Short mmCIF file of C-alpha atoms in Angstrom, two decimals:
data_model
loop_
_atom_site.label_atom_id
_atom_site.label_comp_id
_atom_site.label_asym_id
_atom_site.label_seq_id
_atom_site.Cartn_x
_atom_site.Cartn_y
_atom_site.Cartn_z
CA MET A 23 -0.02 -0.19 -0.02
CA ALA A 24 1.47 3.38 -0.93
CA ASP A 25 1.52 6.20 1.64
CA THR A 26 -2.11 7.36 2.16
CA GLY A 27 -1.08 11.01 2.92
CA ASP A 28 -1.50 10.61 6.63
CA GLY A 29 1.93 8.71 6.66
CA THR A 30 0.35 5.32 6.75
CA LEU A 31 2.19 3.13 4.56
CA HIS A 32 0.13 -0.30 5.34
CA SER A 33 -3.10 -1.08 7.55
CA ALA A 34 -4.53 -4.37 8.53
CA VAL A 35 -7.35 -5.31 10.90
CA LEU A 36 -6.99 -8.63 13.08
CA ARG A 37 -10.03 -10.00 15.07
CA ALA A 38 -9.83 -11.82 18.23
CA ASN A 39 -13.05 -12.90 19.91
CA SER A 40 -15.02 -9.52 20.82
CA LYS A 41 -11.75 -7.44 20.21
CA SER A 42 -10.48 -5.96 16.98
CA PHE A 43 -6.61 -4.81 16.46
CA PHE A 44 -5.88 -2.16 13.94
CA LEU A 45 -2.11 -2.29 13.00
CA ASP A 46 -0.80 0.50 11.11
CA LEU A 47 2.64 0.81 9.76
CA LYS A 48 3.28 4.48 9.40
CA SER A 49 6.11 6.89 8.66
CA ASN A 50 6.98 10.53 9.73
CA ALA A 51 10.04 12.63 9.77
CA ARG A 52 11.73 10.68 12.84
CA GLY A 53 11.33 7.26 11.14
CA ARG A 54 8.85 4.37 10.74
CA TYR A 55 6.75 2.93 13.45
CA LEU A 56 4.11 0.42 13.89
CA LYS A 57 0.81 1.63 15.68
CA ILE A 58 -1.34 -1.10 17.24
CA ALA A 59 -4.91 -0.22 18.54
CA GLU A 60 -6.99 -2.39 20.32
CA LYS A 61 -10.72 -1.96 20.47
CA GLY A 62 -13.07 -4.21 22.54
CA ARG A 63 -16.95 -4.46 22.32
CA TYR A 64 -17.43 -2.52 25.80
CA ARG A 65 -14.16 -0.27 26.11
CA ALA A 66 -12.77 2.73 24.53
CA LYS A 67 -9.98 2.25 21.74
CA SER A 68 -6.55 2.18 23.24
CA SER A 69 -3.14 2.11 21.26
CA ILE A 70 0.65 1.74 21.67
CA VAL A 71 3.46 3.06 19.20
CA VAL A 72 6.33 0.70 18.18
CA PRO A 73 9.42 2.66 16.65
CA SER A 74 10.91 0.36 13.98
CA SER A 75 13.91 -0.14 15.99
CA GLY A 76 11.66 -1.98 18.38
CA LEU A 77 9.83 -4.19 16.03
CA SER A 78 12.25 -7.13 15.78
CA PRO A 79 12.37 -7.45 19.58
CA LEU A 80 8.39 -7.26 19.58
CA ILE A 81 8.22 -10.13 17.13
CA ALA A 82 10.95 -12.12 18.75
CA THR A 83 9.08 -11.95 21.82
CA PHE A 84 5.73 -12.68 20.38
CA ARG A 85 7.58 -15.93 18.88
CA TYR A 86 8.79 -16.76 22.19
CA TYR A 87 5.64 -16.79 23.85
CA ILE A 88 3.96 -18.85 21.01
CA ASP A 89 6.67 -21.24 20.97
CA GLU A 90 6.30 -21.75 24.67
CA ASP A 91 2.46 -22.36 24.31
CA ALA A 92 3.03 -24.70 21.64
CA ALA A 93 5.62 -26.66 23.81
CA GLY A 94 2.83 -26.78 26.44
CA ARG A 95 4.85 -24.73 28.94
CA ARG A 96 1.74 -23.07 30.79
CA HIS A 97 4.06 -20.99 33.36
CA ASN A 98 3.64 -17.28 34.02
CA LEU A 99 6.97 -16.10 32.19
CA GLY A 100 7.17 -12.92 34.56
CA LEU A 101 7.80 -9.48 34.02
CA GLY A 102 11.43 -8.41 33.11
CA ARG A 103 11.89 -9.34 29.30
CA ALA A 104 12.55 -5.86 28.23
CA LEU A 105 11.00 -4.79 24.74
CA GLY A 106 12.32 -1.37 23.66
CA HIS A 107 10.29 0.92 26.36
CA PHE A 108 8.04 -2.15 27.58
CA ASP A 109 8.35 -4.69 30.12
CA ALA A 110 6.46 -7.96 28.83
CA ALA A 111 4.92 -10.87 30.53
CA ALA A 112 3.14 -13.82 29.11
CA CYS A 113 0.27 -15.20 31.36
CA CYS A 114 -2.46 -17.67 30.74
CA PHE A 115 -5.77 -16.07 31.01
CA GLY A 116 -8.30 -18.72 31.93
CA PRO A 117 -9.32 -21.56 29.56
CA GLY A 118 -8.02 -21.26 25.98
CA VAL A 119 -6.41 -17.72 26.15
CA LEU A 120 -2.77 -17.19 26.14
CA GLY A 121 -1.74 -13.61 26.48
CA LEU A 122 1.15 -10.97 26.29
CA LEU A 123 0.87 -8.06 28.58
CA ALA A 124 3.19 -5.15 28.02
CA LEU A 125 3.87 -2.29 30.24
CA HIS A 126 5.05 0.98 29.23
CA ARG A 127 7.74 2.03 31.36
CA SER A 128 7.04 5.77 31.42
CA SER A 129 3.63 6.21 31.11
CA ARG A 130 2.73 2.74 32.91
CA ALA A 131 0.24 1.94 30.28
CA LEU A 132 -1.21 -1.57 30.08
CA TRP A 133 -1.69 -3.25 27.04
CA LEU A 134 -2.99 -6.91 26.51
CA LEU A 135 -2.83 -8.76 23.28
CA ALA A 136 -4.47 -12.64 22.77
CA VAL A 137 -1.59 -14.12 21.19
CA GLY A 138 -2.81 -17.72 20.86
CA ALA A 139 -4.94 -20.46 22.23
CA SER A 140 -3.88 -22.57 25.28
CA ARG A 141 -4.39 -26.11 25.28
#
C-alpha cells in the first residue's frame, strides 16, 4: 500500500473474539513506526506505538511466547523481558487464552494482546 497522505504505509485489522486490533505501519519525519490499536466491544480504543527499532524485539518476543505455548509450557513467564520501552509478560488468562502483557515504563500504560489459544 502506498502512503495515504497521513503517513500510513500499510494497514491491517485482526479480530480475536470480541476484540479488534488495528495495525498501521506509518512514517513521519522521525522514521517508521507501528501503531497497534485495540478496540473491545465494551471499551474505548487504546493504542501503543512501536518505533521501527523495536519491531524485531517485539516479533521475537511474540514468537518466543507462541513457541512456549506450542510446547505446552503453561508457566507465567514474569515481567522482566525488556522490549524497547516495554516490560513484557506472558500469562494464561483462563481456558483457551494465552496473552502478552506489555507495560510501558514511563506512562505505565498496560496493553494486552491475546496471542494464541492455550491447550
